[in-house]
mmCIF file of C-alpha atoms in Angstrom:
data_model
loop_
_atom_site.group_PDB
_atom_site.id
_atom_site.type_symbol
_atom_site.label_atom_id
_atom_site.label_comp_id
_atom_site.label_asym_id
_atom_site.label_seq_id
_atom_site.Cartn_x
_atom_site.Cartn_y
_atom_site.Cartn_z
ATOM 1 C CA MET A 1 5.152 171.719 -32.171
ATOM 2 C CA ASP A 2 7.592 173.216 -34.533
ATOM 3 C CA THR A 3 8.143 173.596 -37.942
ATOM 4 C CA THR A 4 11.176 173.148 -39.795
ATOM 5 C CA LEU A 5 11.998 172.732 -43.337
ATOM 6 C CA SER A 6 14.329 169.704 -43.893
ATOM 7 C CA ALA A 7 15.979 168.533 -47.564
ATOM 8 C CA GLN A 8 14.326 165.683 -48.830
ATOM 9 C CA ILE A 9 15.712 163.755 -52.198
ATOM 10 C CA VAL A 10 13.197 163.834 -54.641
ATOM 11 C CA TYR A 11 15.164 162.209 -57.007
ATOM 12 C CA GLN A 12 18.799 160.449 -57.295
ATOM 13 C CA ARG A 13 21.005 157.813 -59.140
ATOM 14 C CA PRO A 14 19.301 154.451 -59.152
ATOM 15 C CA GLN A 15 21.468 152.012 -57.454
ATOM 16 C CA SER A 16 21.470 149.365 -60.257
ATOM 17 C CA LEU A 17 23.216 151.698 -62.650
ATOM 18 C CA THR A 18 27.331 151.370 -61.671
ATOM 19 C CA GLU A 19 29.521 154.081 -61.374
ATOM 20 C CA ALA A 20 30.792 154.140 -65.232
ATOM 21 C CA THR A 21 29.759 157.150 -67.660
ATOM 22 C CA MET A 22 28.209 155.918 -70.251
ATOM 23 C CA HIS A 23 29.502 156.121 -73.816
ATOM 24 C CA TYR A 24 26.617 157.351 -75.765
ATOM 25 C CA CYS A 25 26.079 160.305 -77.412
ATOM 26 C CA PRO A 26 24.747 163.535 -76.100
ATOM 27 C CA GLY A 27 20.727 163.168 -75.072
ATOM 28 C CA CYS A 28 20.878 159.171 -76.626
ATOM 29 C CA THR A 29 17.816 158.538 -75.280
ATOM 30 C CA HIS A 30 19.693 154.728 -74.750
ATOM 31 C CA GLY A 31 20.080 156.168 -71.407
ATOM 32 C CA ILE A 32 16.825 156.956 -70.168
ATOM 33 C CA ALA A 33 16.048 153.773 -71.112
ATOM 34 C CA HIS A 34 18.794 152.572 -69.013
ATOM 35 C CA ARG A 35 17.875 154.414 -66.304
ATOM 36 C CA LEU A 36 14.474 153.647 -66.341
ATOM 37 C CA ILE A 37 14.870 149.459 -66.262
ATOM 38 C CA ALA A 38 17.814 150.338 -63.024
ATOM 39 C CA GLU A 39 15.214 152.145 -61.212
ATOM 40 C CA VAL A 40 12.274 149.581 -62.221
ATOM 41 C CA MET A 41 15.102 147.031 -60.341
ATOM 42 C CA ASP A 42 15.621 149.037 -57.385
ATOM 43 C CA GLU A 43 11.800 149.612 -56.680
ATOM 44 C CA MET A 44 11.128 146.045 -56.961
ATOM 45 C CA GLY A 45 13.945 144.627 -55.093
ATOM 46 C CA ILE A 46 15.330 142.239 -57.683
ATOM 47 C CA ARG A 47 18.679 143.536 -58.810
ATOM 48 C CA GLU A 48 20.238 140.965 -56.618
ATOM 49 C CA ARG A 49 18.382 138.013 -59.037
ATOM 50 C CA SER A 50 18.323 139.780 -62.136
ATOM 51 C CA ILE A 51 19.986 138.885 -65.031
ATOM 52 C CA GLY A 52 20.556 140.762 -68.387
ATOM 53 C CA VAL A 53 21.555 139.786 -71.603
ATOM 54 C CA ALA A 54 22.867 142.659 -73.856
ATOM 55 C CA PRO A 55 23.019 142.907 -77.512
ATOM 56 C CA VAL A 56 25.529 143.619 -80.816
ATOM 57 C CA GLY A 57 24.909 146.942 -81.451
ATOM 58 C CA CYS A 58 25.161 150.508 -79.457
ATOM 59 C CA SER A 59 24.415 148.973 -76.316
ATOM 60 C CA VAL A 60 26.672 146.192 -76.417
ATOM 61 C CA PHE A 61 28.646 147.870 -73.343
ATOM 62 C CA ALA A 62 25.066 147.570 -71.329
ATOM 63 C CA TYR A 63 26.281 145.056 -68.650
ATOM 64 C CA ASN A 64 29.105 147.657 -67.774
ATOM 65 C CA TYR A 65 26.056 150.250 -66.616
ATOM 66 C CA PHE A 66 23.931 147.983 -65.121
ATOM 67 C CA ASP A 67 24.813 146.651 -61.555
ATOM 68 C CA CYS A 68 23.447 143.042 -62.418
ATOM 69 C CA ASP A 69 24.712 139.956 -63.342
ATOM 70 C CA PHE A 70 24.770 140.259 -67.388
ATOM 71 C CA VAL A 71 25.805 138.126 -70.378
ATOM 72 C CA GLU A 72 26.869 139.153 -73.740
ATOM 73 C CA ALA A 73 24.965 136.722 -76.716
ATOM 74 C CA ALA A 74 26.088 136.616 -80.148
ATOM 75 C CA HIS A 75 24.722 138.951 -82.561
ATOM 76 C CA GLY A 76 20.817 138.658 -82.102
ATOM 77 C CA ARG A 77 20.703 135.560 -80.017
ATOM 78 C CA ALA A 78 19.683 137.657 -76.644
ATOM 79 C CA PRO A 79 16.280 135.288 -76.638
ATOM 80 C CA ALA A 80 17.880 132.811 -77.284
ATOM 81 C CA MET A 81 20.507 132.891 -74.795
ATOM 82 C CA ALA A 82 17.894 134.108 -72.245
ATOM 83 C CA THR A 83 15.742 131.321 -72.790
ATOM 84 C CA GLY A 84 18.821 128.993 -72.026
ATOM 85 C CA ILE A 85 19.089 130.846 -68.876
ATOM 86 C CA LYS A 86 15.552 131.454 -67.689
ATOM 87 C CA ARG A 87 14.562 127.350 -68.609
ATOM 88 C CA LEU A 88 17.702 126.016 -65.991
ATOM 89 C CA LEU A 89 17.883 129.309 -63.519
ATOM 90 C CA PRO A 90 13.778 130.046 -63.007
ATOM 91 C CA ASP A 91 13.797 131.864 -59.714
ATOM 92 C CA ARG A 92 15.648 134.566 -61.987
ATOM 93 C CA ILE A 93 14.398 137.469 -64.017
ATOM 94 C CA VAL A 94 15.976 137.509 -67.070
ATOM 95 C CA PHE A 95 15.250 139.977 -69.274
ATOM 96 C CA THR A 96 17.025 141.431 -72.833
ATOM 97 C CA TYR A 97 18.396 144.485 -74.415
ATOM 98 C CA GLN A 98 17.970 144.808 -77.481
ATOM 99 C CA GLY A 99 17.962 147.341 -80.525
ATOM 100 C CA ASP A 100 16.289 147.269 -83.544
ATOM 101 C CA GLY A 101 19.454 146.057 -85.830
ATOM 102 C CA ASP A 102 19.807 142.853 -83.593
ATOM 103 C CA LEU A 103 15.974 142.217 -83.101
ATOM 104 C CA ALA A 104 14.194 143.134 -85.732
ATOM 105 C CA SER A 105 16.931 142.046 -88.716
ATOM 106 C CA ILE A 106 19.707 139.366 -87.694
ATOM 107 C CA GLY A 107 17.444 138.184 -84.498
ATOM 108 C CA MET A 108 14.415 138.295 -86.500
ATOM 109 C CA GLY A 109 13.895 134.277 -85.708
ATOM 110 C CA GLU A 110 14.953 134.045 -82.390
ATOM 111 C CA ILE A 111 12.894 136.521 -81.156
ATOM 112 C CA VAL A 112 9.458 135.107 -83.234
ATOM 113 C CA HIS A 113 10.284 132.195 -81.704
ATOM 114 C CA ALA A 114 11.196 132.851 -78.484
ATOM 115 C CA ALA A 115 7.296 134.759 -78.316
ATOM 116 C CA GLY A 116 5.784 131.803 -80.013
ATOM 117 C CA ARG A 117 7.442 129.325 -77.077
ATOM 118 C CA GLY A 118 5.981 132.004 -74.385
ATOM 119 C CA GLU A 119 9.447 132.380 -72.533
ATOM 120 C CA ASN A 120 9.198 133.846 -69.656
ATOM 121 C CA ILE A 121 11.637 136.495 -70.829
ATOM 122 C CA SER A 122 11.234 140.204 -70.641
ATOM 123 C CA VAL A 123 12.774 142.088 -73.302
ATOM 124 C CA PHE A 124 13.307 145.994 -74.092
ATOM 125 C CA PHE A 125 13.681 146.603 -77.563
ATOM 126 C CA ILE A 126 15.272 150.575 -78.411
ATOM 127 C CA ASN A 127 13.700 151.256 -81.744
ATOM 128 C CA ASN A 128 15.413 154.252 -83.488
ATOM 129 C CA ALA A 129 15.239 153.518 -87.222
ATOM 130 C CA ILE A 130 18.686 153.345 -88.345
ATOM 131 C CA TYR A 131 21.311 151.312 -87.468
ATOM 132 C CA GLY A 132 23.827 153.556 -84.651
ATOM 133 C CA MET A 133 26.692 152.141 -84.199
ATOM 134 C CA THR A 134 28.018 151.031 -87.527
ATOM 135 C CA SER A 135 27.043 154.904 -88.511
ATOM 136 C CA GLY A 136 23.452 154.944 -89.894
ATOM 137 C CA GLN A 137 22.898 152.221 -92.485
ATOM 138 C CA MET A 138 19.120 151.559 -93.266
ATOM 139 C CA ALA A 139 17.221 149.320 -90.653
ATOM 140 C CA PRO A 140 14.406 147.039 -90.590
ATOM 141 C CA THR A 141 12.830 150.008 -88.807
ATOM 142 C CA THR A 142 13.694 152.701 -91.128
ATOM 143 C CA LEU A 143 10.543 155.053 -92.259
ATOM 144 C CA PRO A 144 9.339 155.039 -95.765
ATOM 145 C CA GLY A 145 11.171 158.078 -97.452
ATOM 146 C CA GLN A 146 13.827 158.175 -94.354
ATOM 147 C CA LYS A 147 17.293 158.708 -95.775
ATOM 148 C CA THR A 148 20.260 156.607 -94.264
ATOM 149 C CA THR A 149 24.039 156.601 -95.482
ATOM 150 C CA SER A 150 23.023 153.435 -97.647
ATOM 151 C CA SER A 151 19.620 154.950 -98.560
ATOM 152 C CA PRO A 152 20.912 158.483 -99.504
ATOM 153 C CA ARG A 153 17.866 158.527 -101.453
ATOM 154 C CA GLY A 154 15.243 158.131 -98.941
ATOM 155 C CA ARG A 155 13.817 154.234 -97.964
ATOM 156 C CA ASP A 156 12.173 153.218 -101.581
ATOM 157 C CA VAL A 157 9.435 150.925 -100.299
ATOM 158 C CA GLU A 158 9.293 149.678 -103.875
ATOM 159 C CA THR A 159 12.600 147.973 -103.880
ATOM 160 C CA MET A 160 13.386 148.114 -99.716
ATOM 161 C CA GLY A 161 9.999 147.012 -98.172
ATOM 162 C CA TYR A 162 7.980 148.393 -95.637
ATOM 163 C CA PRO A 163 9.267 148.839 -92.234
ATOM 164 C CA LEU A 164 8.532 146.643 -89.559
ATOM 165 C CA ARG A 165 6.356 147.137 -86.941
ATOM 166 C CA MET A 166 7.890 144.648 -84.595
ATOM 167 C CA ALA A 167 4.779 144.657 -81.188
ATOM 168 C CA GLU A 168 1.984 144.532 -83.490
ATOM 169 C CA LEU A 169 3.675 141.195 -85.314
ATOM 170 C CA LEU A 170 4.421 139.250 -82.048
ATOM 171 C CA ALA A 171 1.505 140.435 -79.916
ATOM 172 C CA ASN A 172 -0.125 138.252 -82.420
ATOM 173 C CA LEU A 173 1.905 134.930 -81.114
ATOM 174 C CA ASP A 174 -0.162 133.071 -78.608
ATOM 175 C CA GLY A 175 3.205 132.884 -76.084
ATOM 176 C CA ALA A 176 3.603 136.403 -75.892
ATOM 177 C CA GLY A 177 1.513 137.898 -72.322
ATOM 178 C CA TYR A 178 2.088 141.830 -72.217
ATOM 179 C CA VAL A 179 3.516 143.705 -75.735
ATOM 180 C CA VAL A 180 3.156 147.010 -75.786
ATOM 181 C CA ARG A 181 5.277 150.120 -77.858
ATOM 182 C CA ARG A 182 6.266 153.154 -75.551
ATOM 183 C CA SER A 183 8.249 156.336 -76.526
ATOM 184 C CA LEU A 184 11.201 158.068 -74.500
ATOM 185 C CA HIS A 185 10.727 161.719 -76.263
ATOM 186 C CA ASP A 186 8.460 162.951 -73.177
ATOM 187 C CA PRO A 187 8.344 163.120 -69.255
ATOM 188 C CA LYS A 188 4.664 161.849 -69.083
ATOM 189 C CA ASN A 189 6.019 159.378 -72.029
ATOM 190 C CA ILE A 190 9.074 158.107 -69.997
ATOM 191 C CA ARG A 191 6.500 157.514 -67.351
ATOM 192 C CA MET A 192 4.158 155.654 -69.001
ATOM 193 C CA ALA A 193 8.026 153.594 -70.384
ATOM 194 C CA LYS A 194 9.118 153.201 -66.340
ATOM 195 C CA LYS A 195 5.386 151.623 -65.401
ATOM 196 C CA ALA A 196 5.492 149.063 -68.951
ATOM 197 C CA ILE A 197 8.645 147.985 -67.998
ATOM 198 C CA ARG A 198 7.312 147.770 -64.361
ATOM 199 C CA LEU A 199 4.608 145.467 -66.151
ATOM 200 C CA ALA A 200 7.011 143.572 -68.201
ATOM 201 C CA PHE A 201 8.968 142.232 -65.019
ATOM 202 C CA GLU A 202 5.480 141.484 -63.442
ATOM 203 C CA THR A 203 4.380 138.994 -66.135
ATOM 204 C CA GLN A 204 7.989 137.745 -66.040
ATOM 205 C CA LEU A 205 7.060 137.204 -61.972
ATOM 206 C CA ARG A 206 3.650 136.036 -62.542
ATOM 207 C CA GLY A 207 4.861 133.604 -64.953
ATOM 208 C CA LEU A 208 2.698 134.919 -67.617
ATOM 209 C CA GLY A 209 4.908 134.091 -70.587
ATOM 210 C CA PHE A 210 6.593 136.459 -73.206
ATOM 211 C CA SER A 211 6.727 140.004 -72.065
ATOM 212 C CA MET A 212 8.085 142.847 -74.870
ATOM 213 C CA VAL A 213 8.646 146.973 -74.419
ATOM 214 C CA GLU A 214 9.383 148.444 -77.601
ATOM 215 C CA LEU A 215 10.399 151.972 -76.868
ATOM 216 C CA LEU A 216 10.607 154.537 -79.809
ATOM 217 C CA SER A 217 14.320 156.450 -79.358
ATOM 218 C CA THR A 218 16.384 158.945 -81.053
ATOM 219 C CA CYS A 219 19.783 158.493 -82.691
ATOM 220 C CA SER A 220 20.741 161.975 -82.698
ATOM 221 C CA THR A 221 24.319 161.612 -84.312
ATOM 222 C CA ASN A 222 22.858 159.279 -87.098
ATOM 223 C CA TRP A 223 19.878 161.290 -87.917
ATOM 224 C CA GLY A 224 22.339 164.252 -87.795
ATOM 225 C CA LEU A 225 19.843 166.398 -85.791
ATOM 226 C CA SER A 226 20.870 168.303 -82.787
ATOM 227 C CA PRO A 227 19.001 166.070 -79.538
ATOM 228 C CA LEU A 228 16.405 168.119 -78.700
ATOM 229 C CA GLU A 229 15.812 168.213 -82.415
ATOM 230 C CA SER A 230 15.854 164.840 -82.581
ATOM 231 C CA LEU A 231 12.860 164.009 -79.666
ATOM 232 C CA LYS A 232 10.737 166.352 -82.260
ATOM 233 C CA TRP A 233 11.547 164.104 -85.147
ATOM 234 C CA LEU A 234 10.763 161.254 -83.175
ATOM 235 C CA GLU A 235 7.581 162.630 -82.586
ATOM 236 C CA GLU A 236 6.725 163.745 -85.667
ATOM 237 C CA HIS A 237 7.487 161.330 -87.580
ATOM 238 C CA MET A 238 7.513 157.952 -85.691
ATOM 239 C CA ILE A 239 4.918 157.975 -83.157
ATOM 240 C CA PRO A 240 2.394 157.860 -86.667
ATOM 241 C CA TYR A 241 4.007 155.124 -88.371
ATOM 242 C CA TYR A 242 4.708 153.143 -84.922
ATOM 243 C CA PRO A 243 1.830 153.975 -82.662
ATOM 244 C CA ILE A 244 1.885 154.137 -78.768
ATOM 245 C CA GLY A 245 0.184 151.572 -77.321
ATOM 246 C CA ASP A 246 -0.910 147.865 -75.627
ATOM 247 C CA PHE A 247 -0.853 145.486 -77.911
ATOM 248 C CA LYS A 248 -0.904 142.533 -76.133
ATOM 249 C CA VAL A 249 -1.836 142.569 -72.349
ATOM 250 C CA ALA A 250 -2.861 139.173 -70.568
ATOM 251 C CA ASP A 251 -5.862 139.017 -68.304
ATOM 252 C CA ALA A 252 -4.363 138.553 -65.139
ATOM 253 C CA LEU A 253 -2.020 142.027 -65.824
ATOM 254 C CA LYS A 254 -5.233 144.538 -65.865
ATOM 255 C CA GLU A 255 -5.655 143.988 -62.072
ATOM 256 C CA ILE A 256 -2.399 145.325 -61.227
ATOM 257 C CA LYS A 257 -2.560 149.199 -60.489
ATOM 258 C CA LEU A 258 0.216 150.915 -60.468
ATOM 259 C CA MET B 1 4.675 179.388 -50.879
ATOM 260 C CA PRO B 2 5.622 177.432 -54.010
ATOM 261 C CA ALA B 3 8.371 174.406 -52.822
ATOM 262 C CA LYS B 4 11.868 175.396 -53.157
ATOM 263 C CA GLY B 5 14.082 172.542 -54.398
ATOM 264 C CA TRP B 6 17.422 172.712 -56.065
ATOM 265 C CA ILE B 7 19.055 170.319 -58.429
ATOM 266 C CA GLU B 8 22.967 169.243 -57.957
ATOM 267 C CA VAL B 9 25.083 168.321 -61.267
ATOM 268 C CA ASN B 10 27.404 165.163 -61.236
ATOM 269 C CA GLU B 11 29.354 166.711 -64.193
ATOM 270 C CA VAL B 12 31.670 163.784 -64.488
ATOM 271 C CA TYR B 13 28.077 162.061 -66.218
ATOM 272 C CA CYS B 14 26.349 165.614 -67.751
ATOM 273 C CA LYS B 15 27.238 165.686 -71.365
ATOM 274 C CA GLY B 16 25.199 168.998 -71.601
ATOM 275 C CA CYS B 17 22.769 167.624 -74.252
ATOM 276 C CA GLU B 18 19.957 170.107 -72.928
ATOM 277 C CA LEU B 19 16.740 167.755 -72.613
ATOM 278 C CA CYS B 20 16.177 168.913 -68.929
ATOM 279 C CA VAL B 21 17.073 172.883 -69.981
ATOM 280 C CA SER B 22 13.794 172.410 -72.535
ATOM 281 C CA GLU B 23 11.438 170.740 -70.283
ATOM 282 C CA CYS B 24 11.862 172.884 -67.146
ATOM 283 C CA PRO B 25 8.799 174.276 -66.490
ATOM 284 C CA GLN B 26 10.026 176.738 -64.290
ATOM 285 C CA HIS B 27 12.789 177.931 -67.651
ATOM 286 C CA VAL B 28 16.229 177.887 -64.369
ATOM 287 C CA LEU B 29 18.164 175.469 -66.142
ATOM 288 C CA ALA B 30 21.357 176.382 -68.546
ATOM 289 C CA LEU B 31 24.251 175.097 -69.681
ATOM 290 C CA ASP B 32 27.702 176.740 -67.634
ATOM 291 C CA MET B 33 29.434 178.405 -70.968
ATOM 292 C CA GLY B 34 32.306 179.031 -68.546
ATOM 293 C CA ARG B 35 32.833 175.049 -67.046
ATOM 294 C CA LEU B 36 33.907 172.232 -68.897
ATOM 295 C CA THR B 37 33.184 168.674 -67.925
ATOM 296 C CA PRO B 38 36.121 165.802 -67.241
ATOM 297 C CA LYS B 39 34.236 164.636 -70.779
ATOM 298 C CA GLY B 40 34.329 168.418 -71.902
ATOM 299 C CA TYR B 41 30.894 169.118 -72.241
ATOM 300 C CA HIS B 42 29.350 172.654 -70.862
ATOM 301 C CA PRO B 43 27.357 170.840 -67.675
ATOM 302 C CA VAL B 44 23.636 172.089 -66.684
ATOM 303 C CA MET B 45 22.979 174.689 -63.608
ATOM 304 C CA LEU B 46 20.567 176.069 -62.375
ATOM 305 C CA ILE B 47 20.151 180.074 -63.184
ATOM 306 C CA GLY B 48 18.339 182.325 -60.728
ATOM 307 C CA ASP B 49 15.584 181.209 -58.148
ATOM 308 C CA GLY B 50 12.041 179.310 -58.898
ATOM 309 C CA CYS B 51 13.141 175.687 -58.884
ATOM 310 C CA THR B 52 10.406 173.234 -57.356
ATOM 311 C CA GLY B 53 12.259 169.635 -57.167
ATOM 312 C CA CYS B 54 9.216 168.357 -59.079
ATOM 313 C CA GLY B 55 11.942 166.492 -60.808
ATOM 314 C CA ILE B 56 11.657 166.364 -64.408
ATOM 315 C CA CYS B 57 14.817 167.632 -64.762
ATOM 316 C CA ALA B 58 15.764 163.821 -63.235
ATOM 317 C CA ILE B 59 12.979 162.238 -65.567
ATOM 318 C CA MET B 60 14.771 163.973 -69.139
ATOM 319 C CA CYS B 61 18.381 162.870 -67.883
ATOM 320 C CA PRO B 62 19.847 160.125 -70.143
ATOM 321 C CA GLU B 63 22.775 159.954 -67.944
ATOM 322 C CA ALA B 64 21.424 159.745 -64.392
ATOM 323 C CA ALA B 65 23.994 162.926 -63.347
ATOM 324 C CA LEU B 66 20.892 164.964 -61.454
ATOM 325 C CA THR B 67 20.029 164.812 -57.635
ATOM 326 C CA VAL B 68 17.312 166.704 -56.790
ATOM 327 C CA TYR B 69 15.992 168.067 -53.494
ATOM 328 C CA ARG B 70 13.344 169.850 -52.149
ATOM 329 C CA GLU B 71 12.365 171.425 -49.083
ATOM 330 C CA THR B 72 9.593 170.365 -46.894
ATOM 331 C CA PRO B 73 7.748 171.542 -43.768
ATOM 332 C CA GLN B 74 8.159 168.931 -41.135
ATOM 333 C CA LYS B 75 7.172 169.328 -37.776
ATOM 334 C CA VAL B 76 8.937 169.114 -34.824
ATOM 335 C CA SER B 77 7.901 168.259 -31.346
ATOM 336 C CA VAL B 78 9.760 170.543 -28.661
ATOM 337 C CA ALA B 79 10.198 169.829 -24.919
ATOM 338 C CA ALA B 80 8.917 171.971 -22.983
#
């Protein structure tokens, strides 16, 4: 026996992403979230029977980047559209990809009722504490004191209220099977986020009800920071307010070892 | 001997955000200031030896622009 050295591929671009270049700003964690969902679709071999629902917001062009079936929903209505698709085609994997303006603001009614009805869909919620596409206005998830173009002196909770913790809110509903929060600011947390995305799809495959993964993300352009400073800002400011954790995990999921 | 690895950067995708540069445990990544991608960014590149092919740069990359390789020893049976 002889030993030779051969090149082994450790990582390559997932097949569930198209060849299109993304329009996101450099360092935007939307790209990481897209990549993780695509990697999980590859690993589970579900690309051919997955249907995504794109939101309105920065990720409005998500249908150009995922190489699976995709539809575009009206602003905030992705969970309603996903409900219809899943009920008509129960053998498909249906997921929505939504930002905080889409899910926590205009689409608050749809998401709460989809979770309350226990619709068997998976929701990926990108929380970057600001409205990205419309140039950095205050979002429902903007932190107290955070400066945005529509709260130039910082979010004053006396007049503008408190940020919404969507994962905790939806976990209280009986229809929810898997609701967790993860972050995308370092390799460890990105690995944890990928496992959570996998478990969200597993929840749907097992028919355990509504699943949502909230992903803390950055918006370096509208936060006015560099991509690296944004990751630091996320870790220092967002995680204390939005703790990473599992808020609802159906008993049947606890046996799954990844 | 540590594993030897290398990366290939697809310059169509790389936007020079440097997320991979800061997380590289071997500190062998940097922006190539002498080159521009079609989008007009400086792409990332390997500087010097030491890449182990751990793949952490690819975990950070928002654009899925990196392909990571590692050299692995493989037993080959030699016909007598």
